[in-house]
Amino acid sequence: MDALSLYDLNALVRRSLEQCLPDEYWVQAELSEVRVHPATGHCYVEFVQKDPRSNNLVAKARGVIWNNVFRLLRPYFEESTGQVFTAGIKVLVQVSVGFHELYGFSLTVHDIDPTYTLGDMARRRREILKQLEEEGVLTLNKELPMPELPRRVAVISSATAAGYGDFCHQLTNNPRGYYFHTELFAAAMQGDRVEESMLAALDSINSRADDFDVVVIIRGGGATSDLSCFDTYLLAAACAQFPLPIITGIGHERDDTVLDSVAHARVKTPTAAAEYLIARMDEAADRLNDLAVRLYEGVTARLKWERNRLQQCRNRIPTASVRRVSSAKLELLTARKDLHRSVEAVLARHRHKLELLKQRLADASPDKLLARGYSITLKDGKAVKDAALLSPGDRLVTRLYRGEVQSVVNQESAERRMENG
């Protein structure tokens, strides 16, 4: 039996494929690997297809984009989509089928349709936003009240970014001289570490949330192809649920990222972010000035009204004084008459009482009793009430109504007194 060498077999496969698949075909696939050869500039990729339910691989093929094509295709794709030509994206490419005796089966890329990738990116954004909405967190950050005076600003940016310098310069040199305190929380603004570093920065700010009024995320400059790093669910969910208002100014105008969609406010550039904060301060200052003007006008009007009222009071004082003095005089005269009548009435009552007492005293006078025939016996000027208290030889004075009789107690009188006792 005749046997084929491996090379002959692979050559047969190559010729068969060239005869059966001579045309170029548009193929939908996902890039699982993208590698650019540093010496030749050729781009080597791996295309895969996954089962939409299980996410398991169902197909895989190697591909190559020759240098002369890749130099034109890559900038065209990235400028059109704002997406880096890298692994993990879905593409629609025009390929020809090839087979090499040594390297095996591969697809050669001739063209790419950016609109397909744009549609897939938009779909992914919609899916993230829909998931956030279903979880009830999509608009949480937008619903936070923006502080009246957003002076304490936490900035998430690259420390070397020109946009960060523009932002700080704009805040420092604001026309009305407002003071802003800014603190940088450094994070990568492009590349594979964007999500990780920004989440770490947000965690650091959240641990000191009471020290800040707002968070500003700025990128400034850079390629639009780096925008996809801001379209991740974890980053969007963290920003949507952040306890401080977030302002994004990541330097692009054409499309909103998912991060822009969940932030409290989205502006175009870092400078515009600074102007947003300054405008907020301007609004507060203008309201304060309006209140000051209203206060001045109100006080002025009140003082004028009180001055007029005081003048009216001053004009009424003479007439009111005369009227008050006349009224007081009349009241005094009336009170004087009332007092005189009251005093006379009191004196009359007391005079009557004195007359009654005088009569009672007169009726109780000893002279009246003596006039009726009674007498009073005195010893040493004191009335004798008990004969047993007398002794022989005591001198007594008996007072009559008219005159008095003097006597001496003798022995016989004393004995008779004792017998009687």
Short mmCIF file of N, CA, C and O in Angstrom, two decimals, residues 34 52 69 76 206 233 266 272 376:
data_model
loop_
_atom_site.label_atom_id
_atom_site.label_comp_id
_atom_site.label_asym_id
_atom_site.label_seq_id
_atom_site.Cartn_x
_atom_site.Cartn_y
_atom_site.Cartn_z
N VAL A 34 -4.21 38.60 21.57
CA VAL A 34 -3.68 39.54 20.58
C VAL A 34 -2.22 39.76 20.91
O VAL A 34 -1.88 40.20 22.01
N PRO A 52 -23.30 30.61 24.36
CA PRO A 52 -23.89 31.73 25.11
C PRO A 52 -24.47 31.33 26.46
O PRO A 52 -24.62 32.17 27.33
N VAL A 69 -1.21 45.41 6.58
CA VAL A 69 -2.64 45.57 6.85
C VAL A 69 -2.86 46.10 8.27
O VAL A 69 -3.68 46.98 8.51
N TYR A 76 -7.55 52.62 12.47
CA TYR A 76 -8.91 52.80 11.96
C TYR A 76 -9.93 52.23 12.93
O TYR A 76 -10.94 52.88 13.27
N ASN A 206 -13.62 56.43 50.73
CA ASN A 206 -14.80 56.05 51.52
C ASN A 206 -14.45 55.91 53.00
O ASN A 206 -15.28 56.22 53.87
N TYR A 233 -18.59 46.60 35.21
CA TYR A 233 -19.69 46.55 36.17
C TYR A 233 -19.22 46.92 37.58
O TYR A 233 -19.88 47.70 38.28
N ARG A 266 -21.47 64.75 34.84
CA ARG A 266 -20.46 64.42 33.85
C ARG A 266 -20.10 65.67 33.08
O ARG A 266 -20.98 66.37 32.57
N ALA A 272 -13.12 71.56 32.81
CA ALA A 272 -14.57 71.75 32.96
C ALA A 272 -15.04 71.27 34.34
O ALA A 272 -15.97 71.84 34.91
N ILE A 376 -64.45 101.94 150.61
CA ILE A 376 -63.25 101.16 150.28
C ILE A 376 -62.30 101.29 151.44
O ILE A 376 -61.98 102.40 151.89
#
